[in-house]
Amino acid sequence: MRSVTLRLAVTLALSTCSHALSSQQDDPSVVPFPFENLEDVHVAKRDSSKTVEAPVVIYGDSYWMNASVGTPPQSLSFLLDLTRSYVDVTYTYDEDYTCSDDQICSEFGIFKPADSSTFQNLTYRERYEAGVGYSHTDTITLGGHATDRVPLEITKVSYYDYSTLSLWSPNTSFPYILVDRGLTTSPSFSLIGDNGATMRASILFGGINTSKFNGPLQAFSFADHTITNHPFVTIEADSLELSTSNNNSTYTIPPSTPMLLRTEQLITYLPNSTVHPLYTALNITTDGVISSTRIYGVLPCARQDTESHTISIVIRNMTFSASWDELFVPWTRDGLCKFGIQAQESDYKDYPELGVPFLRRMYVAVDYNNQFVGIATLKDGGDDKKEEDVVEIGTETALPSAVAVGEWPSSITVYTPAATTDTKTTTTQAFTTKTSSGGGVMPTAVLEKRSWLVSGVLGMAVLQAV
């Protein structure tokens, strides 16, 4: 059972910087956000290319995009997730259900299938005849652009109280759905960060906006980094750098070490050989505070305000820097915090992982056709006000405006839009390749999710409830 007190503390903390999703959203062309005075909330469908751009909020060290589900549209805020293979919607069949103030769904919305005329629940026979592994479909709308028959996982609100939008490589994820519906040419997208400044980011499906980054993109192949035959988006970093008032230090990351990109967690996980010298320099201790089998780097939360350091990830000739005070996760009631850089062994991670404090400083372009990801530093706020230059990613072997680290593939297998298959009672989507029925990576524990939803100053409210 979840702690009601914990939920209340988290929601109160969130409420200090946001408003709940509007339940009176009448215009389906407008995407609402849990922020006051957020500008430019219309989704852009660019006429010059097959691309769709939507605004994103970096909220609680996670990427959130707003969309609508069902007919008529029901507004939800989705956590963007590079490790999920389906759109996962929090739901209730109780038409009178209202999220209470101590539930996070009061901020991000909840789906009611009974109120949607396009919601479909496939029987076993229908799934078998269509050759699909999912059980539910419905329409998802970005602005005025509807994508029908989107494969859904649905999770009862008593277990999860927010929804996720899948960005992983199985062809049930959202980038593939946009190709199937003719809105984009390739299963691809760009995540455009906020440089750690505004909480306002964006996602551009099917294209690259060259006016937003200092080019060219440095492109890494992630073709070999797979689970259940589907690759995860990974890059390779060279080193970690620490800048203090006294000196600068560099800690090497072992070469050829793939690092997963994560859009939904604060913590960055690195090899032991990189993390432990950093802990020594910063006087961070390791302790099994919660579990004797999980040893974390911990320190007093008060150090967040009494010290000033900069920590950077170096990739090729690019440096992505986060400030010291962004890397604290409230952990115990007696004022102890987890540090935002942990040894990957502490949580049994198969790969190192790059968290949002560094990711939000990047321009990231992902192409699942050629299985490359390109990254670059973002232009300063004043530089990105000039006329935008959006290039369609298309179906070529190379990413536009990018230089490969290594070589581009000589040929690729281009994803072909799926054909539709009719069943006796339901129209479903038949996909061209076998897909995983699960999410690949298990979601982080609920308590941990609460930690990075309310990290930093907001997270202090949680300490009274742990």
mmCIF file of C-alpha atoms in Angstrom, residues 88-92 153-161:
data_model
loop_
_atom_site.group_PDB
_atom_site.id
_atom_site.type_symbol
_atom_site.label_atom_id
_atom_site.label_comp_id
_atom_site.label_asym_id
_atom_site.label_seq_id
_atom_site.Cartn_x
_atom_site.Cartn_y
_atom_site.Cartn_z
ATOM 1 C CA ASP A 88 0.592 3.388 -21.000
ATOM 2 C CA VAL A 89 -2.521 5.190 -19.798
ATOM 3 C CA THR A 90 -3.699 5.444 -16.204
ATOM 4 C CA TYR A 91 -7.415 4.678 -16.198
ATOM 5 C CA THR A 92 -10.574 4.052 -14.226
ATOM 6 C CA GLU A 153 -1.429 -0.537 -22.103
ATOM 7 C CA ILE A 154 -3.850 0.597 -19.429
ATOM 8 C CA THR A 155 -2.966 0.656 -15.744
ATOM 9 C CA LYS A 156 -5.532 1.054 -13.013
ATOM 10 C CA VAL A 157 -5.133 4.270 -11.080
ATOM 11 C CA SER A 158 -4.737 2.400 -7.787
ATOM 12 C CA TYR A 159 -1.372 1.073 -9.040
ATOM 13 C CA TYR A 160 -0.015 4.012 -11.058
ATOM 14 C CA ASP A 161 -1.259 7.565 -11.109
#
